[in-house]
PDB file of C-alpha atoms in Angstrom:
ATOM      1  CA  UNK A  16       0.000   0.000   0.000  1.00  0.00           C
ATOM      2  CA  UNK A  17       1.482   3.350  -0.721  1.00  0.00           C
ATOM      3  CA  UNK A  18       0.134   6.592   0.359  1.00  0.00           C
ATOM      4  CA  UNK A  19      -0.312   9.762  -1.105  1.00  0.00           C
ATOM      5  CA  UNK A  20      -0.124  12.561   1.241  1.00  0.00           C
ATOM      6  CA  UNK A  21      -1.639  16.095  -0.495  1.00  0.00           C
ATOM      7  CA  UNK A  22      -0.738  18.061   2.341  1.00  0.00           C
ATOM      8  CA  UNK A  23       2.528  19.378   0.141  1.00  0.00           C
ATOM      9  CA  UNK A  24       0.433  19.914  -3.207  1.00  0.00           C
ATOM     10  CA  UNK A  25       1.446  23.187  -4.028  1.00  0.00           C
ATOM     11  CA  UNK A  26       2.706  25.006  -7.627  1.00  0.00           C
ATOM     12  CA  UNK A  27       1.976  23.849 -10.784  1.00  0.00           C
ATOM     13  CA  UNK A  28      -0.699  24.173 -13.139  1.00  0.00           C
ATOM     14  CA  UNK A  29      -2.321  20.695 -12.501  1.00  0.00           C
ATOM     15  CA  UNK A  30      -5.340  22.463 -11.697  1.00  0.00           C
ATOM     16  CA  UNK A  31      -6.463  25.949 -10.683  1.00  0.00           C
ATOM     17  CA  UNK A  32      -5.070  27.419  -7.110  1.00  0.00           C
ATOM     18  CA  UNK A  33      -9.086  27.300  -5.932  1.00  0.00           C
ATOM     19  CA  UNK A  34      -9.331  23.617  -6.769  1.00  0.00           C
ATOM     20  CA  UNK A  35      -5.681  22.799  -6.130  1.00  0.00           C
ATOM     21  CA  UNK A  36      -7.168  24.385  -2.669  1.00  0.00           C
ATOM     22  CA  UNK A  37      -9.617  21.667  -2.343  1.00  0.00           C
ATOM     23  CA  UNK A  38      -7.136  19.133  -2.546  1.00  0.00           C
ATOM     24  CA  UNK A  39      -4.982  20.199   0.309  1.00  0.00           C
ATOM     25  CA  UNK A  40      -4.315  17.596   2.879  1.00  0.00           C
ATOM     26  CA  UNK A  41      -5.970  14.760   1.107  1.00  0.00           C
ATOM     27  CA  UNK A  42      -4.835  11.228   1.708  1.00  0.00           C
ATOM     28  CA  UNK A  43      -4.944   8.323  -1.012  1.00  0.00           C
ATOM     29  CA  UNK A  44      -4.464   4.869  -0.193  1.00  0.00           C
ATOM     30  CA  UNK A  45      -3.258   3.201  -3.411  1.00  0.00           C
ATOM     31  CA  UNK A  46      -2.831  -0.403  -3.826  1.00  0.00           C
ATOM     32  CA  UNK A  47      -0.811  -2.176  -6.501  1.00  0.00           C
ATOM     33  CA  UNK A  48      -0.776  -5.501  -7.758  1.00  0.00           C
ATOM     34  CA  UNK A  49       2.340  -6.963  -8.755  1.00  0.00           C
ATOM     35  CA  UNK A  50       2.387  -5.857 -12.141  1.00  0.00           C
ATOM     36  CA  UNK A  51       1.915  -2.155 -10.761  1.00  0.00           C
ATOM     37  CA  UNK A  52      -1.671  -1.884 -11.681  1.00  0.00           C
ATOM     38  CA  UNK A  53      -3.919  -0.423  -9.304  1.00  0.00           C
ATOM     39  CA  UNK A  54      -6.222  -2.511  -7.966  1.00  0.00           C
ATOM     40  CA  UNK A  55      -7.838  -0.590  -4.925  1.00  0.00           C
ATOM     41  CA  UNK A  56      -7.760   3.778  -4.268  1.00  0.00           C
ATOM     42  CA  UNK A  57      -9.764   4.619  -1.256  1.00  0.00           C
ATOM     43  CA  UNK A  58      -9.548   8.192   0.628  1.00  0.00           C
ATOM     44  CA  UNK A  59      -9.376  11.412  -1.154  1.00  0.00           C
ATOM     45  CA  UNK A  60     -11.324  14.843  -1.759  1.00  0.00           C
ATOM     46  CA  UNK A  61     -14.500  13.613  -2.580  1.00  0.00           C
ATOM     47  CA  UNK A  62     -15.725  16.673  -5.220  1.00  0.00           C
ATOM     48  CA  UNK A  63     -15.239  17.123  -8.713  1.00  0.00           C
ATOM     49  CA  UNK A  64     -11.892  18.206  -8.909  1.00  0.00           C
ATOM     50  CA  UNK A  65     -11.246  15.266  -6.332  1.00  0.00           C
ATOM     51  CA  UNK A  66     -12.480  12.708  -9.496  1.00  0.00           C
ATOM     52  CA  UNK A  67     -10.680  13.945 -11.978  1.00  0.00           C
ATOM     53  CA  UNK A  68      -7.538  13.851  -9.558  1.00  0.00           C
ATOM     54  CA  UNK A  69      -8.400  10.331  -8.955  1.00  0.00           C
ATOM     55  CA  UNK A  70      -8.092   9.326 -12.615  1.00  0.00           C
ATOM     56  CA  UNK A  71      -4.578  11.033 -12.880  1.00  0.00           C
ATOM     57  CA  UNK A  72      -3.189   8.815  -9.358  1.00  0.00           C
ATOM     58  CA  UNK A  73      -5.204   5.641 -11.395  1.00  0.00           C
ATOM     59  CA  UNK A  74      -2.600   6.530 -14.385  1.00  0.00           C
ATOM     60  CA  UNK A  75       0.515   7.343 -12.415  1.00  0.00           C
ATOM     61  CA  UNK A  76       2.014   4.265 -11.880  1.00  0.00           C
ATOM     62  CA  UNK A  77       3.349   2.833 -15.104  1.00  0.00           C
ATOM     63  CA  UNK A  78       2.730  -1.152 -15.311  1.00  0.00           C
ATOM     64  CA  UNK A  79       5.950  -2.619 -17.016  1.00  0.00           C
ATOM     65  CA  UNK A  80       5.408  -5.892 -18.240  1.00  0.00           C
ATOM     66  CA  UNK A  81       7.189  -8.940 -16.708  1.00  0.00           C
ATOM     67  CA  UNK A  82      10.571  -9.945 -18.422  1.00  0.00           C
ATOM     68  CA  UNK A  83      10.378  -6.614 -20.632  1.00  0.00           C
ATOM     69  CA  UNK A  84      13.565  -5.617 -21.616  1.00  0.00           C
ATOM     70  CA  UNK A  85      14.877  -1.906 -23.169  1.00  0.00           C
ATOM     71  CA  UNK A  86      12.999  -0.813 -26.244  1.00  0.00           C
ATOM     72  CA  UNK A  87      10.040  -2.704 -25.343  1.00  0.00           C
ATOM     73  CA  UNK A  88       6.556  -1.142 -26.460  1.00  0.00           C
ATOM     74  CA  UNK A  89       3.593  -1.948 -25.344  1.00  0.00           C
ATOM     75  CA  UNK A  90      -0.461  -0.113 -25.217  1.00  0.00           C
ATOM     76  CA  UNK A  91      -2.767  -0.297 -21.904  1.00  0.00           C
ATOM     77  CA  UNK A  92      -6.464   0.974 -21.780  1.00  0.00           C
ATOM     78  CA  UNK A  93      -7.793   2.570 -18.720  1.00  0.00           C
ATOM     79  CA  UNK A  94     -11.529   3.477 -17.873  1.00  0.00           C
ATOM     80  CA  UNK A  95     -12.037   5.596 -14.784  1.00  0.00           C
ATOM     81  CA  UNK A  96     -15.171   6.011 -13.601  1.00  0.00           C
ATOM     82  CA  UNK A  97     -16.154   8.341 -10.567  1.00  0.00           C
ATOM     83  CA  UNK A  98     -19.831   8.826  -8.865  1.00  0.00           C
ATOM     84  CA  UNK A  99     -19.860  11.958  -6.486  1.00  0.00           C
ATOM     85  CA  UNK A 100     -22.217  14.487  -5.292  1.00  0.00           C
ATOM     86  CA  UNK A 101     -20.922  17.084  -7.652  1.00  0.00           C
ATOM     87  CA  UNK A 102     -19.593  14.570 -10.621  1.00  0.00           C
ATOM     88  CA  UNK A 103     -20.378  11.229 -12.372  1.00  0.00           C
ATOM     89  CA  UNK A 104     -17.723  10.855 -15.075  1.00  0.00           C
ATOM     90  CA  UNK A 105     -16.084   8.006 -17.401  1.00  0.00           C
ATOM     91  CA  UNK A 106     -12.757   8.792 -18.623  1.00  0.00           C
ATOM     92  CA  UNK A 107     -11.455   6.366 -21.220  1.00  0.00           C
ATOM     93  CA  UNK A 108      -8.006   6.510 -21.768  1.00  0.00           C
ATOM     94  CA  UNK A 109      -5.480   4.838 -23.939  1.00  0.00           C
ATOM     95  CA  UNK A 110      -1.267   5.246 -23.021  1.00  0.00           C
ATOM     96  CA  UNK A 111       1.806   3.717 -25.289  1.00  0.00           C
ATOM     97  CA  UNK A 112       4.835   2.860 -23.287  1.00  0.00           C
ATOM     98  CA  UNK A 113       8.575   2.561 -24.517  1.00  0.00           C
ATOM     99  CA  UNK A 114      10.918   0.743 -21.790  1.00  0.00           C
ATOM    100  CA  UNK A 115      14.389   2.409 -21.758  1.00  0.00           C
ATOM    101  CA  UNK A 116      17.782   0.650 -19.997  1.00  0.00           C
ATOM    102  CA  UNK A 117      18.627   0.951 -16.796  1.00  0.00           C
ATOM    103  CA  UNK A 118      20.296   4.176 -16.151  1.00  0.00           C
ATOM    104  CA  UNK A 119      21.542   6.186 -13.292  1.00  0.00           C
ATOM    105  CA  UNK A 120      19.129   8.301 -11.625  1.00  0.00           C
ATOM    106  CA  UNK A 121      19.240  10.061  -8.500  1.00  0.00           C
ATOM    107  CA  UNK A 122      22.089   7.853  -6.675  1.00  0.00           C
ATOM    108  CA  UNK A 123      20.316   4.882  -7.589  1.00  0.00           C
ATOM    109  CA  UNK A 124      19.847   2.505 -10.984  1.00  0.00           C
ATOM    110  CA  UNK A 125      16.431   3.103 -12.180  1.00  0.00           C
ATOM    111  CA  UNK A 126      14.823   2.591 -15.611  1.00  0.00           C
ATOM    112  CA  UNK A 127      13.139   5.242 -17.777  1.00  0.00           C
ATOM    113  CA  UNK A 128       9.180   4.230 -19.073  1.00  0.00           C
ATOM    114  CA  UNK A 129       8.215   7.216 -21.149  1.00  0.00           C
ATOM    115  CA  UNK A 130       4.410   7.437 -21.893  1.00  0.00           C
ATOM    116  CA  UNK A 131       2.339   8.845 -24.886  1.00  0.00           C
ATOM    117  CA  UNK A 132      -1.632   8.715 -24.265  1.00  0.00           C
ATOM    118  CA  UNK A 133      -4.925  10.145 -25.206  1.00  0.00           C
ATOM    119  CA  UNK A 134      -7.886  10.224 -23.233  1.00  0.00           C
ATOM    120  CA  UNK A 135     -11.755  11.021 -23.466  1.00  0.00           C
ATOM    121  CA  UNK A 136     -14.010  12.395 -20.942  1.00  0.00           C
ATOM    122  CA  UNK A 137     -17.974  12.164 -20.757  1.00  0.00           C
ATOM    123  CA  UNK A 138     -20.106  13.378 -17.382  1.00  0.00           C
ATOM    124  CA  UNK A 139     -21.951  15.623 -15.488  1.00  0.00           C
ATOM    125  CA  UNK A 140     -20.930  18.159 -12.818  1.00  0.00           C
ATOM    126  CA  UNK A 141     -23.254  20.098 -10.498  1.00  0.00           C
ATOM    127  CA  UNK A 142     -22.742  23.956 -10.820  1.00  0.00           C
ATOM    128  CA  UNK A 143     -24.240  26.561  -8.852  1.00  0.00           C
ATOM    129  CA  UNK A 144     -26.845  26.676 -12.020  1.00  0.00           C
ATOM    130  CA  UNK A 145     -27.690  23.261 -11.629  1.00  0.00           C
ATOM    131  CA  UNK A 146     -26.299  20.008 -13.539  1.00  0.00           C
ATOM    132  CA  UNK A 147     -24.577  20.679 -16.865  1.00  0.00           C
ATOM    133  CA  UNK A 148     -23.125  17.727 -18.923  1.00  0.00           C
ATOM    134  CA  UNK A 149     -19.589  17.602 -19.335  1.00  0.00           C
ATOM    135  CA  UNK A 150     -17.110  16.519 -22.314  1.00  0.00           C
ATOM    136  CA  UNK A 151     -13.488  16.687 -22.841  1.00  0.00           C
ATOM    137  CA  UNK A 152     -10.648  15.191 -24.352  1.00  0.00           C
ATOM    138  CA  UNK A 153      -6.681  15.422 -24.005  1.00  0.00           C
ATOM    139  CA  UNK A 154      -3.347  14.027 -25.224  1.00  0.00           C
ATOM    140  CA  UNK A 155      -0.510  13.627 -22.198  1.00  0.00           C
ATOM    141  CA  UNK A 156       3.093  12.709 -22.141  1.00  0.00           C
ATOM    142  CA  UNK A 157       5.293  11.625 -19.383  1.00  0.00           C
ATOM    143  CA  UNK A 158       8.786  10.146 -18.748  1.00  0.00           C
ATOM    144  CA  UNK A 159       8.746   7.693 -15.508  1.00  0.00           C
ATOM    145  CA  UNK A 160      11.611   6.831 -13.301  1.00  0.00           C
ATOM    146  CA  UNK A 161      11.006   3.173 -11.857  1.00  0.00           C
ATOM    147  CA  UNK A 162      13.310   1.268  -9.540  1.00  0.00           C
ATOM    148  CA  UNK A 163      13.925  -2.653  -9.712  1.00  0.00           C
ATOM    149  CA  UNK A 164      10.999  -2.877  -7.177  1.00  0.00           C
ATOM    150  CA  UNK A 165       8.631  -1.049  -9.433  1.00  0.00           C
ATOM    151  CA  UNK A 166       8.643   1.717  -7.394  1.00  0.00           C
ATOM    152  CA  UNK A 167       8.050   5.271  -8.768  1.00  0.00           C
ATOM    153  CA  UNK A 168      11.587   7.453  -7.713  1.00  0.00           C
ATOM    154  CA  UNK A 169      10.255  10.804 -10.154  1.00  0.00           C
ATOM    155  CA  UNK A 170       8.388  11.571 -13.292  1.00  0.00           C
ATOM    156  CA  UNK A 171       7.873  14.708 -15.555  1.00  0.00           C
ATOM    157  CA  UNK A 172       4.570  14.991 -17.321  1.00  0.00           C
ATOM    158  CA  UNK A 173       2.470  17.672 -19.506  1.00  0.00           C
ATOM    159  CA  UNK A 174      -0.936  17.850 -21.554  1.00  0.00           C
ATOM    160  CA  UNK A 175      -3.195  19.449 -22.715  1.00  0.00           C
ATOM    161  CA  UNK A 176      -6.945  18.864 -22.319  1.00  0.00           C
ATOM    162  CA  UNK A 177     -10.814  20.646 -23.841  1.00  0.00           C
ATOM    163  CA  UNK A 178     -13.481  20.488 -21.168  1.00  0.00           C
ATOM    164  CA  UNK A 179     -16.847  21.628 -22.752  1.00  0.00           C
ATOM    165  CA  UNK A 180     -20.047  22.250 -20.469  1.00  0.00           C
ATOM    166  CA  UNK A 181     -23.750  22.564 -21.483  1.00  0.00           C
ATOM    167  CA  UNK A 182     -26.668  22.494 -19.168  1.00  0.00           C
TER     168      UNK A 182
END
């Protein structure tokens, strides 16, 4: 079981300083099966930002296949769904990986995963209008440091995403 600790969330532009707000001090309990997939996330921020925060700790680990070796590809599907008061979404989401060699990394050997996915979005949100439905879709890329235990030593990521509302 690993936990992630929001107390520390802080700069970036992940999501807007109101909602990033929201967030503060939230505690996820995620837990992995062996192939690094994750099989249970319990705790959180339980709001719409919380969801869509959710999704993005669902895609963080990078599962690396057993016996892959560098230059390995490989494709994974994800659906993340989330049922709050203020959001029921499905996000649908489809990530490439290349497996690089081991290489040095912060003191320690560690080999580099680096990601290329696309993902679509389909909900509802409450607003202070009432319930609007909710669409969206985004590309994301990200280069993963993982240790020989699959753990996750660092990562860079961007993307860009559309979000379109109608009530």
């Amino acid at each position: 079981e690993t936990v992630v600790d929001l107390s520390a969330f802080g700069q970036g532009e992940l999501v807007a300083v109101a909602s990033r707000d929201s967030l503060r001090g939230a505690q996820y309990h995620v837990v992995l099966d062996p192939s690094g997939k994750v099989v249970s996330l319990t705790g959180g921020a339980p709001s719409a930002v919380g969801s869509v925060f959710e999704g993005l700790l669902r895609s963080l680990y990078p599962r690396i296949r057993a016996g892959a070796t560098a230059g390995a590809t490989w494709a994974d599907t994800l659906e993340t769904t989330s049922d709050t008061p203020q959001a029921k979404t499905t996000t649908n989401t489809l990530t490439s990986f290349t497996l690089g060699a081991p290489e040095p990394y912060q003191g320690t050997t560690a080999r580099r995963v680096q990601t290329a996915s696309s993902y679509l979005l389909k909900g509802s949100v409450m607003t202070p209008g009432g319930p609007a439905d909710m669409e969206g879709k985004g590309t994301g890329a990200a280069v993963y440091f993982v240790a020989a235990d699959g753990r996750v030593l660092g990562s860079t990521t961007k993307g860009d995403a559309m979000v379109t509302m109608a009530s």
